[in-house]
PDB file of C-alpha atoms in Angstrom:
ATOM      1  CA  MET A1284       0.000   0.000   0.000  1.00  0.00           C
ATOM      2  CA  THR A1285       1.319   3.453  -0.926  1.00  0.00           C
ATOM      3  CA  ASP A1286       2.071   5.744   2.003  1.00  0.00           C
ATOM      4  CA  PRO A1287       0.191   9.033   1.337  1.00  0.00           C
ATOM      5  CA  ASN A1288       2.629  11.004   3.534  1.00  0.00           C
ATOM      6  CA  ALA A1289       5.836   9.787   1.908  1.00  0.00           C
ATOM      7  CA  ALA A1290       6.010  12.561  -0.691  1.00  0.00           C
ATOM      8  CA  SER A1291       6.007  15.326   1.951  1.00  0.00           C
ATOM      9  CA  ARG A1292       8.847  13.878   4.043  1.00  0.00           C
ATOM     10  CA  PRO A1293      12.392  15.234   3.650  1.00  0.00           C
ATOM     11  CA  VAL A1294      15.070  13.238   1.829  1.00  0.00           C
ATOM     12  CA  GLN A1295      17.817  15.768   2.629  1.00  0.00           C
ATOM     13  CA  ALA A1296      19.424  16.966   5.840  1.00  0.00           C
ATOM     14  CA  VAL A1297      22.038  19.268   7.353  1.00  0.00           C
ATOM     15  CA  ILE A1298      24.370  18.220  10.170  1.00  0.00           C
ATOM     16  CA  LEU A1299      25.944  21.121  12.088  1.00  0.00           C
ATOM     17  CA  ALA A1300      29.394  19.780  12.917  1.00  0.00           C
ATOM     18  CA  GLY A1301      31.524  22.888  13.381  1.00  0.00           C
ATOM     19  CA  GLY A1302      31.629  23.322  17.169  1.00  0.00           C
ATOM     20  CA  GLN A1303      34.850  23.548  19.182  1.00  0.00           C
ATOM     21  CA  GLY A1304      33.855  20.863  21.677  1.00  0.00           C
ATOM     22  CA  SER A1305      35.977  22.494  24.387  1.00  0.00           C
ATOM     23  CA  ARG A1306      34.176  20.673  27.227  1.00  0.00           C
ATOM     24  CA  LEU A1307      35.062  17.319  25.649  1.00  0.00           C
ATOM     25  CA  ARG A1308      38.825  17.856  25.791  1.00  0.00           C
ATOM     26  CA  PRO A1309      41.156  15.993  25.511  1.00  0.00           C
ATOM     27  CA  TYR A1310      38.962  13.978  23.092  1.00  0.00           C
ATOM     28  CA  THR A1311      38.544  17.024  20.855  1.00  0.00           C
ATOM     29  CA  ASP A1312      42.205  18.088  20.833  1.00  0.00           C
ATOM     30  CA  ASP A1313      42.783  16.238  17.552  1.00  0.00           C
ATOM     31  CA  ARG A1314      39.259  15.824  16.159  1.00  0.00           C
ATOM     32  CA  PRO A1315      35.969  17.725  15.989  1.00  0.00           C
ATOM     33  CA  LYS A1316      33.236  16.715  18.427  1.00  0.00           C
ATOM     34  CA  PRO A1317      31.185  14.704  15.894  1.00  0.00           C
ATOM     35  CA  MET A1318      34.274  12.537  15.284  1.00  0.00           C
ATOM     36  CA  VAL A1319      34.479  11.431  18.933  1.00  0.00           C
ATOM     37  CA  GLU A1320      33.633   7.744  19.333  1.00  0.00           C
ATOM     38  CA  ILE A1321      31.156   6.517  21.901  1.00  0.00           C
ATOM     39  CA  PRO A1322      33.124   3.831  23.810  1.00  0.00           C
ATOM     40  CA  GLY A1323      32.248   0.325  22.739  1.00  0.00           C
ATOM     41  CA  THR A1324      30.678   1.278  19.391  1.00  0.00           C
ATOM     42  CA  GLY A1325      33.774   1.809  17.231  1.00  0.00           C
ATOM     43  CA  THR A1326      31.922   4.512  15.303  1.00  0.00           C
ATOM     44  CA  PRO A1327      32.047   8.315  15.695  1.00  0.00           C
ATOM     45  CA  ILE A1328      28.896  10.212  16.616  1.00  0.00           C
ATOM     46  CA  ILE A1329      28.439  11.440  13.043  1.00  0.00           C
ATOM     47  CA  GLY A1330      28.610   7.870  11.761  1.00  0.00           C
ATOM     48  CA  HIS A1331      25.628   6.953  13.944  1.00  0.00           C
ATOM     49  CA  GLN A1332      23.787  10.062  12.747  1.00  0.00           C
ATOM     50  CA  LEU A1333      24.320   9.280   9.058  1.00  0.00           C
ATOM     51  CA  ALA A1334      23.121   5.693   9.554  1.00  0.00           C
ATOM     52  CA  TRP A1335      20.010   6.951  11.375  1.00  0.00           C
ATOM     53  CA  LEU A1336      19.225   9.521   8.675  1.00  0.00           C
ATOM     54  CA  ALA A1337      19.600   6.870   5.966  1.00  0.00           C
ATOM     55  CA  ASP A1338      17.254   4.538   7.862  1.00  0.00           C
ATOM     56  CA  GLU A1339      14.702   7.370   7.922  1.00  0.00           C
ATOM     57  CA  GLY A1340      14.715   7.852   4.154  1.00  0.00           C
ATOM     58  CA  VAL A1341      17.382  10.563   3.765  1.00  0.00           C
ATOM     59  CA  THR A1342      19.552  10.301   0.646  1.00  0.00           C
ATOM     60  CA  ASP A1343      21.603  13.541   0.766  1.00  0.00           C
ATOM     61  CA  VAL A1344      23.338  15.231   3.708  1.00  0.00           C
ATOM     62  CA  VAL A1345      25.247  18.519   3.915  1.00  0.00           C
ATOM     63  CA  VAL A1346      27.775  18.531   6.760  1.00  0.00           C
ATOM     64  CA  SER A1347      28.742  22.002   8.003  1.00  0.00           C
ATOM     65  CA  CYS A1348      32.348  21.751   9.234  1.00  0.00           C
ATOM     66  CA  GLY A1349      34.453  24.100  11.316  1.00  0.00           C
ATOM     67  CA  HIS A1350      36.899  23.067  14.048  1.00  0.00           C
ATOM     68  CA  LEU A1351      39.440  20.594  12.560  1.00  0.00           C
ATOM     69  CA  ALA A1352      37.326  20.307   9.416  1.00  0.00           C
ATOM     70  CA  ASP A1353      40.047  18.400   7.547  1.00  0.00           C
ATOM     71  CA  VAL A1354      39.876  15.522  10.051  1.00  0.00           C
ATOM     72  CA  LEU A1355      36.129  15.152   9.533  1.00  0.00           C
ATOM     73  CA  GLN A1356      36.411  15.501   5.751  1.00  0.00           C
ATOM     74  CA  ARG A1357      39.099  12.797   5.568  1.00  0.00           C
ATOM     75  CA  TRP A1358      36.908  10.383   7.524  1.00  0.00           C
ATOM     76  CA  LEU A1359      33.897  11.123   5.334  1.00  0.00           C
ATOM     77  CA  ASP A1360      36.006  10.571   2.200  1.00  0.00           C
ATOM     78  CA  SER A1361      37.281   7.194   3.431  1.00  0.00           C
ATOM     79  CA  ALA A1362      34.150   5.783   5.095  1.00  0.00           C
ATOM     80  CA  ASP A1363      31.523   3.623   3.398  1.00  0.00           C
ATOM     81  CA  LEU A1364      28.612   6.018   3.826  1.00  0.00           C
ATOM     82  CA  PRO A1365      24.901   5.159   3.452  1.00  0.00           C
ATOM     83  CA  VAL A1366      24.041   8.606   1.991  1.00  0.00           C
ATOM     84  CA  ARG A1367      25.554  11.155  -0.379  1.00  0.00           C
ATOM     85  CA  VAL A1368      27.504  13.715   1.668  1.00  0.00           C
ATOM     86  CA  THR A1369      28.605  17.247   0.787  1.00  0.00           C
ATOM     87  CA  THR A1370      30.815  19.208   3.174  1.00  0.00           C
ATOM     88  CA  VAL A1371      30.895  22.982   3.543  1.00  0.00           C
ATOM     89  CA  VAL A1372      33.255  25.150   5.598  1.00  0.00           C
ATOM     90  CA  GLU A1373      32.495  28.740   6.601  1.00  0.00           C
ATOM     91  CA  ALA A1374      35.230  31.111   5.442  1.00  0.00           C
ATOM     92  CA  GLU A1375      34.462  33.163   8.570  1.00  0.00           C
ATOM     93  CA  PRO A1376      32.226  32.476  11.584  1.00  0.00           C
ATOM     94  CA  LEU A1377      28.593  33.162  10.697  1.00  0.00           C
ATOM     95  CA  GLY A1378      26.943  32.167  13.975  1.00  0.00           C
ATOM     96  CA  ARG A1379      24.509  29.291  14.376  1.00  0.00           C
ATOM     97  CA  GLY A1380      21.798  30.792  12.188  1.00  0.00           C
ATOM     98  CA  GLY A1381      24.167  32.042   9.515  1.00  0.00           C
ATOM     99  CA  GLY A1382      25.971  28.707   9.446  1.00  0.00           C
ATOM    100  CA  LEU A1383      22.681  26.847   9.074  1.00  0.00           C
ATOM    101  CA  ARG A1384      21.633  29.139   6.216  1.00  0.00           C
ATOM    102  CA  TYR A1385      24.981  28.707   4.468  1.00  0.00           C
ATOM    103  CA  ALA A1386      24.748  24.922   4.724  1.00  0.00           C
ATOM    104  CA  ALA A1387      21.127  24.920   3.502  1.00  0.00           C
ATOM    105  CA  GLU A1388      22.222  26.750   0.344  1.00  0.00           C
ATOM    106  CA  HIS A1389      24.081  23.565  -0.640  1.00  0.00           C
ATOM    107  CA  LEU A1390      21.118  21.205  -0.302  1.00  0.00           C
ATOM    108  CA  PRO A1391      20.298  19.470  -3.614  1.00  0.00           C
ATOM    109  CA  HIS A1392      16.568  20.267  -3.454  1.00  0.00           C
ATOM    110  CA  PRO A1393      16.149  23.892  -2.298  1.00  0.00           C
ATOM    111  CA  ASP A1394      12.402  23.777  -2.949  1.00  0.00           C
ATOM    112  CA  LYS A1395      11.866  20.765  -0.669  1.00  0.00           C
ATOM    113  CA  PRO A1396      11.720  20.340   3.148  1.00  0.00           C
ATOM    114  CA  TRP A1397      14.777  19.261   5.086  1.00  0.00           C
ATOM    115  CA  TYR A1398      15.945  17.880   8.407  1.00  0.00           C
ATOM    116  CA  ALA A1399      18.739  19.324  10.513  1.00  0.00           C
ATOM    117  CA  THR A1400      20.563  18.061  13.577  1.00  0.00           C
ATOM    118  CA  ASN A1401      23.359  19.261  15.809  1.00  0.00           C
ATOM    119  CA  GLY A1402      26.498  17.196  15.381  1.00  0.00           C
ATOM    120  CA  ASP A1403      26.705  16.165  19.042  1.00  0.00           C
ATOM    121  CA  ILE A1404      23.264  14.551  19.357  1.00  0.00           C
ATOM    122  CA  TRP A1405      23.003  10.771  19.759  1.00  0.00           C
ATOM    123  CA  THR A1406      19.397   9.709  19.411  1.00  0.00           C
ATOM    124  CA  ARG A1407      16.993   7.282  17.778  1.00  0.00           C
ATOM    125  CA  PHE A1408      13.323   7.966  17.029  1.00  0.00           C
ATOM    126  CA  SER A1409      11.089   8.115  13.944  1.00  0.00           C
ATOM    127  CA  LEU A1410      11.914  11.136  11.830  1.00  0.00           C
ATOM    128  CA  ARG A1411       9.093  10.062   9.535  1.00  0.00           C
ATOM    129  CA  ASP A1412       6.618  10.562  12.398  1.00  0.00           C
ATOM    130  CA  MET A1413       8.180  13.945  13.163  1.00  0.00           C
ATOM    131  CA  ALA A1414       7.880  14.984   9.494  1.00  0.00           C
ATOM    132  CA  ASP A1415       4.202  13.971   9.461  1.00  0.00           C
ATOM    133  CA  PHE A1416       3.640  15.973  12.676  1.00  0.00           C
ATOM    134  CA  HIS A1417       5.291  18.975  10.987  1.00  0.00           C
ATOM    135  CA  THR A1418       3.062  18.671   7.910  1.00  0.00           C
ATOM    136  CA  GLU A1419      -0.141  18.167   9.894  1.00  0.00           C
ATOM    137  CA  ARG A1420       0.465  21.429  11.775  1.00  0.00           C
ATOM    138  CA  ASP A1421       1.395  23.369   8.637  1.00  0.00           C
ATOM    139  CA  SER A1422       4.542  24.554  10.428  1.00  0.00           C
ATOM    140  CA  VAL A1423       7.523  26.354   8.935  1.00  0.00           C
ATOM    141  CA  ALA A1424       9.802  24.742  11.519  1.00  0.00           C
ATOM    142  CA  THR A1425       9.422  21.903  14.012  1.00  0.00           C
ATOM    143  CA  LEU A1426      11.874  21.084  16.778  1.00  0.00           C
ATOM    144  CA  ALA A1427      12.135  17.830  18.651  1.00  0.00           C
ATOM    145  CA  LEU A1428      11.578  18.187  22.415  1.00  0.00           C
ATOM    146  CA  ALA A1429      13.320  16.051  25.034  1.00  0.00           C
ATOM    147  CA  ARG A1430      12.988  15.672  28.798  1.00  0.00           C
ATOM    148  CA  PRO A1431      16.565  14.867  29.878  1.00  0.00           C
ATOM    149  CA  ARG A1432      17.270  13.429  33.287  1.00  0.00           C
ATOM    150  CA  ILE A1433      18.641  16.047  35.649  1.00  0.00           C
ATOM    151  CA  PRO A1434      22.072  15.111  37.030  1.00  0.00           C
ATOM    152  CA  TRP A1435      21.057  15.321  40.687  1.00  0.00           C
ATOM    153  CA  GLY A1436      18.755  13.367  42.933  1.00  0.00           C
ATOM    154  CA  ALA A1437      15.424  15.046  43.733  1.00  0.00           C
ATOM    155  CA  VAL A1438      13.620  15.292  47.050  1.00  0.00           C
ATOM    156  CA  LYS A1439       9.826  15.096  47.429  1.00  0.00           C
ATOM    157  CA  THR A1440       8.081  16.691  50.376  1.00  0.00           C
ATOM    158  CA  ASP A1441       4.502  16.825  51.595  1.00  0.00           C
ATOM    159  CA  GLY A1442       2.445  19.946  52.312  1.00  0.00           C
ATOM    160  CA  PHE A1443       3.823  20.119  55.860  1.00  0.00           C
ATOM    161  CA  GLY A1444       7.471  20.073  54.724  1.00  0.00           C
ATOM    162  CA  ARG A1445       8.232  16.444  55.590  1.00  0.00           C
ATOM    163  CA  VAL A1446      10.497  14.556  53.175  1.00  0.00           C
ATOM    164  CA  THR A1447       8.492  11.705  51.640  1.00  0.00           C
ATOM    165  CA  ASP A1448      10.801  10.315  48.953  1.00  0.00           C
ATOM    166  CA  PHE A1449      14.126  10.535  47.137  1.00  0.00           C
ATOM    167  CA  ILE A1450      14.234  10.185  43.342  1.00  0.00           C
ATOM    168  CA  GLU A1451      17.542   9.464  41.619  1.00  0.00           C
ATOM    169  CA  ALA A1452      18.125  11.539  38.437  1.00  0.00           C
ATOM    170  CA  PRO A1453      14.463  12.231  37.601  1.00  0.00           C
ATOM    171  CA  PRO A1454      13.364  13.524  34.170  1.00  0.00           C
ATOM    172  CA  SER A1455      13.199  17.287  33.872  1.00  0.00           C
ATOM    173  CA  THR A1456       9.752  18.812  34.313  1.00  0.00           C
ATOM    174  CA  PHE A1457      10.543  21.080  31.337  1.00  0.00           C
ATOM    175  CA  GLU A1458      10.941  20.066  27.711  1.00  0.00           C
ATOM    176  CA  ILE A1459      14.126  21.253  26.009  1.00  0.00           C
ATOM    177  CA  ASN A1460      15.161  21.771  22.401  1.00  0.00           C
ATOM    178  CA  ALA A1461      16.607  18.354  21.460  1.00  0.00           C
ATOM    179  CA  GLY A1462      18.695  19.675  18.555  1.00  0.00           C
ATOM    180  CA  VAL A1463      16.787  17.840  15.796  1.00  0.00           C
ATOM    181  CA  TYR A1464      14.567  19.746  13.354  1.00  0.00           C
ATOM    182  CA  VAL A1465      12.211  19.563  10.381  1.00  0.00           C
ATOM    183  CA  PHE A1466      12.178  22.677   8.205  1.00  0.00           C
ATOM    184  CA  SER A1467       9.947  23.651   5.289  1.00  0.00           C
ATOM    185  CA  ALA A1468      11.742  24.885   2.171  1.00  0.00           C
ATOM    186  CA  GLU A1469      10.893  28.531   2.927  1.00  0.00           C
ATOM    187  CA  PHE A1470      12.663  28.417   6.299  1.00  0.00           C
ATOM    188  CA  ALA A1471      16.158  28.780   4.811  1.00  0.00           C
ATOM    189  CA  LYS A1472      15.417  32.315   3.579  1.00  0.00           C
ATOM    190  CA  MET A1473      14.158  33.290   7.048  1.00  0.00           C
ATOM    191  CA  LEU A1474      17.520  32.543   8.647  1.00  0.00           C
ATOM    192  CA  PRO A1475      19.921  35.408   9.372  1.00  0.00           C
ATOM    193  CA  GLU A1476      22.990  35.662   7.148  1.00  0.00           C
ATOM    194  CA  ARG A1477      24.948  36.098  10.355  1.00  0.00           C
ATOM    195  CA  GLY A1478      23.849  35.500  13.934  1.00  0.00           C
ATOM    196  CA  ASP A1479      21.732  33.121  15.979  1.00  0.00           C
ATOM    197  CA  HIS A1480      18.364  31.927  14.635  1.00  0.00           C
ATOM    198  CA  GLU A1481      17.327  30.794  18.119  1.00  0.00           C
ATOM    199  CA  ARG A1482      17.269  34.460  19.177  1.00  0.00           C
ATOM    200  CA  THR A1483      15.705  35.817  15.981  1.00  0.00           C
ATOM    201  CA  THR A1484      13.931  33.428  13.610  1.00  0.00           C
ATOM    202  CA  PHE A1485      12.551  30.960  16.156  1.00  0.00           C
ATOM    203  CA  PRO A1486      10.982  33.593  18.464  1.00  0.00           C
ATOM    204  CA  ARG A1487       9.374  35.313  15.470  1.00  0.00           C
ATOM    205  CA  LEU A1488       7.895  32.041  14.183  1.00  0.00           C
ATOM    206  CA  ALA A1489       6.656  31.234  17.701  1.00  0.00           C
ATOM    207  CA  ARG A1490       4.829  34.573  17.884  1.00  0.00           C
ATOM    208  CA  GLU A1491       3.270  33.834  14.488  1.00  0.00           C
ATOM    209  CA  ARG A1492       2.273  30.307  15.645  1.00  0.00           C
ATOM    210  CA  ARG A1493       4.302  28.741  12.846  1.00  0.00           C
ATOM    211  CA  LEU A1494       6.794  26.898  15.078  1.00  0.00           C
ATOM    212  CA  ALA A1495       5.894  23.414  16.367  1.00  0.00           C
ATOM    213  CA  GLY A1496       7.385  21.167  19.053  1.00  0.00           C
ATOM    214  CA  PHE A1497       7.462  17.386  18.594  1.00  0.00           C
ATOM    215  CA  PRO A1498       7.818  15.527  21.931  1.00  0.00           C
ATOM    216  CA  LEU A1499      10.197  12.582  21.647  1.00  0.00           C
ATOM    217  CA  PRO A1500       8.235   9.317  21.951  1.00  0.00           C
ATOM    218  CA  GLN A1501       8.192   7.554  25.314  1.00  0.00           C
ATOM    219  CA  GLY A1502      11.321   5.435  25.629  1.00  0.00           C
ATOM    220  CA  ALA A1503      13.194   7.061  22.721  1.00  0.00           C
ATOM    221  CA  TYR A1504      16.934   7.287  23.344  1.00  0.00           C
ATOM    222  CA  TRP A1505      18.388  10.819  23.386  1.00  0.00           C
ATOM    223  CA  ARG A1506      21.594  12.326  24.710  1.00  0.00           C
ATOM    224  CA  ALA A1507      23.669  15.392  23.888  1.00  0.00           C
ATOM    225  CA  ILE A1508      27.377  14.503  24.036  1.00  0.00           C
ATOM    226  CA  ASP A1509      28.879  17.577  25.702  1.00  0.00           C
ATOM    227  CA  THR A1510      31.331  16.199  28.278  1.00  0.00           C
ATOM    228  CA  ALA A1511      33.455  13.125  28.997  1.00  0.00           C
ATOM    229  CA  LYS A1512      30.794  12.063  31.499  1.00  0.00           C
ATOM    230  CA  ASP A1513      28.213  12.072  28.680  1.00  0.00           C
ATOM    231  CA  LEU A1514      30.424   9.684  26.716  1.00  0.00           C
ATOM    232  CA  THR A1515      30.662   7.327  29.681  1.00  0.00           C
ATOM    233  CA  GLU A1516      26.929   7.486  30.369  1.00  0.00           C
ATOM    234  CA  ALA A1517      26.070   6.942  26.699  1.00  0.00           C
ATOM    235  CA  ALA A1518      28.288   3.860  26.581  1.00  0.00           C
ATOM    236  CA  LYS A1519      26.549   2.427  29.690  1.00  0.00           C
ATOM    237  CA  GLU A1520      23.076   3.181  28.342  1.00  0.00           C
ATOM    238  CA  LEU A1521      23.782   1.676  24.944  1.00  0.00           C
ATOM    239  CA  ALA A1522      25.247  -1.453  26.512  1.00  0.00           C
ATOM    240  CA  ALA A1523      22.076  -1.802  28.616  1.00  0.00           C
ATOM    241  CA  LEU A1524      19.873  -1.372  25.524  1.00  0.00           C
ATOM    242  CA  HIS A1525      21.639  -4.232  23.725  1.00  0.00           C
ATOM    243  CA  ARG A1526      21.558  -6.753  26.567  1.00  0.00           C
TER     244      ARG A1526
END
């Protein structure tokens, strides 16, 4: 049976892989953050991302490089990749929004929707479902929303101030931007040529009710790899998932 939603789902994506990764040193002394391997997997973060995008129907990916771009480009040139990859490097820093716009200009289908993800996100969920959510709400942009576990134990009290329970690393009560997006074709022209779209474009779209938030499905794996502790925790979590 033909899927009626298939034609509206993106087949192209941008990966933002230009960050310094200073909090991941010494791992990022000789490689960009997306090239850091999650212990036990033998594959860098970007390798997992490309495999995930391919599984979700993506055929073309633009990788925006920056810090130690040559290391990432060499790996992409030598690896057996499941998608067609183009790399772009900013001649000068353009900011997050400007960098995203510059990368989007190199997508093969400028009149079609596209996905984007930050290069330090390690996750698995249905991008097809997120694309359908985006289309159903007639949004210009949709961001995935996560509830990460807070790194401290929480304390519950009753109305009288008595402690009733301790909860180890509970999920946040707030949803956060998970760093994965679906964008309509028109979104690229709304991005600043220089600067941060999260301070300009996103707030404007939110005021116009053209920005949607897609909650990650219950049980979906998500982690931002920012520190050495994140690497260790990701390795433990992935090992537990494959038991």
